[in-house]
Short mmCIF file of C-alpha atoms in Angstrom, two decimals:
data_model
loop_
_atom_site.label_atom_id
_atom_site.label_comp_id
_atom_site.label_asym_id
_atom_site.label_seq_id
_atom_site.Cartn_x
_atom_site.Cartn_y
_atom_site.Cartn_z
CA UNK A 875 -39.61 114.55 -19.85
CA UNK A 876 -39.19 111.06 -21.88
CA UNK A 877 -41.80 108.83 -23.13
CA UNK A 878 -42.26 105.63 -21.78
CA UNK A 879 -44.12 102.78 -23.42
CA UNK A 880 -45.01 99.67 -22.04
CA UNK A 881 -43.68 96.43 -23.67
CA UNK A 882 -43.91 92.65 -23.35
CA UNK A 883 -40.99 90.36 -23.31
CA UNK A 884 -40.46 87.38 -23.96
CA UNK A 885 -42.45 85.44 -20.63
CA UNK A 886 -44.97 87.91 -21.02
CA UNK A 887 -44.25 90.37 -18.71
CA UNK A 888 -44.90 93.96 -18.92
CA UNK A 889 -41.68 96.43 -18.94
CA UNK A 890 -41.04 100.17 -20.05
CA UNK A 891 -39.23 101.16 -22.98
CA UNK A 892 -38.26 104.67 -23.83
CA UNK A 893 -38.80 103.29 -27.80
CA UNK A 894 -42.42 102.40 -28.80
CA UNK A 895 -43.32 98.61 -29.73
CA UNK A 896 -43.36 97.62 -33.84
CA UNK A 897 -45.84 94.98 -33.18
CA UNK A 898 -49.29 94.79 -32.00
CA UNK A 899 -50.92 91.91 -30.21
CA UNK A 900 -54.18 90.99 -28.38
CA UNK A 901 -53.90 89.23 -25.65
CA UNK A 902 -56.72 86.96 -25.25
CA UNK A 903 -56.32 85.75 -28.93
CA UNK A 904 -52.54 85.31 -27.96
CA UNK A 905 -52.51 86.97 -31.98
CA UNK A 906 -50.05 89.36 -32.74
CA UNK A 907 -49.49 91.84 -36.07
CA UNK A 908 -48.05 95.11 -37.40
CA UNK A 909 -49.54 98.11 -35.83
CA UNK A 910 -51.83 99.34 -38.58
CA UNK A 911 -53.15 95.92 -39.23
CA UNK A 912 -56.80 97.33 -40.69
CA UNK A 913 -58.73 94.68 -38.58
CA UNK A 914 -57.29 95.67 -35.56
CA UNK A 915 -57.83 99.59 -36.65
CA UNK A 916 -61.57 98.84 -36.75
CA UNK A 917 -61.94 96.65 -33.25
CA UNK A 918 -60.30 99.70 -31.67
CA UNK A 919 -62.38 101.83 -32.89
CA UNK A 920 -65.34 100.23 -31.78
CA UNK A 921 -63.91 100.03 -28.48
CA UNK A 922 -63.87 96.46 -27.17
CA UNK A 923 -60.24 95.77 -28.23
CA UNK A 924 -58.04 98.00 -25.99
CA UNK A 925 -57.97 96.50 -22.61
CA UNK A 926 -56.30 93.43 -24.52
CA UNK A 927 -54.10 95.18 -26.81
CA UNK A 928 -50.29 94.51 -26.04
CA UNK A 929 -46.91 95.51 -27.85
CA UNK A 930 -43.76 94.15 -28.69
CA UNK A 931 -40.69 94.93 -29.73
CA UNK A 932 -40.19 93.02 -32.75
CA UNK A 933 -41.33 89.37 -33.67
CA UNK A 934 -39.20 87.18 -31.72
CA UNK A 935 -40.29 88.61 -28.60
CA UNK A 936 -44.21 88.14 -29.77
CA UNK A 937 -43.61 84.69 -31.23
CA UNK A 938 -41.13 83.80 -27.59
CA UNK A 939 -44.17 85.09 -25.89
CA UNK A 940 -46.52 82.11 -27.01
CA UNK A 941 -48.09 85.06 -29.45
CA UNK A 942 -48.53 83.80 -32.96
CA UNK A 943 -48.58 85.69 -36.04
CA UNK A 944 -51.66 87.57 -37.41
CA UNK A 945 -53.10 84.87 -40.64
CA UNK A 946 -54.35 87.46 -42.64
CA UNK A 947 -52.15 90.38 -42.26
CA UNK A 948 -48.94 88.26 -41.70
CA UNK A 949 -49.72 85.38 -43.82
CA UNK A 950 -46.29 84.25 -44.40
CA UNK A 951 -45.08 84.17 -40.83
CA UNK A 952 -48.57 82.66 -39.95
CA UNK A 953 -47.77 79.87 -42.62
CA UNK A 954 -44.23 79.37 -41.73
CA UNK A 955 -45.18 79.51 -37.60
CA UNK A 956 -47.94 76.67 -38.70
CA UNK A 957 -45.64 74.31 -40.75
CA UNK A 958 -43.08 74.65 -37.57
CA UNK A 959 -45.87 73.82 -34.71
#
């Protein structure tokens, strides 16, 4: 029996992927970051983050996605997405 985990590509649709996502994202905040971003560890814990928690890949699908990088845990993608805007 394989694992399947459900990805977003790069127009934001959902697909399955037998290899799990390296990147987190929400997707109301249209934020993404690395999966044990400490911020996102605590909303999920409380409970109201999950129903918009998505995955990606890697980056360039989040950032393709219209997903931009998390400014606190990512700070120097977030500074380099800004300065390219």
């Amino acid at each position: 029996m394989s694992i399947h985990y459900t990805l977003m590509d790069v127009n934001g649709q959902l697909y399955k992927c037998e290899v799990p996502g390296r990147f987190g994202g929400n997707r109301k905040g249209e934020i993404y970051g690395k999966l044990d971003c400490t911020a996102a560890m605590r909303a999920i814990k409380k409970g109201g983050y999950v129903n918009q928690r998505v995955f990606f890949a890697d980056e360039h699908k989040a950032l393709a996605a219209g997903y931009r990088p998390c400014g606190t845990y990512l700070r120097r993608q977030y500074i380099q997405w800004k300065e390219n805007r």
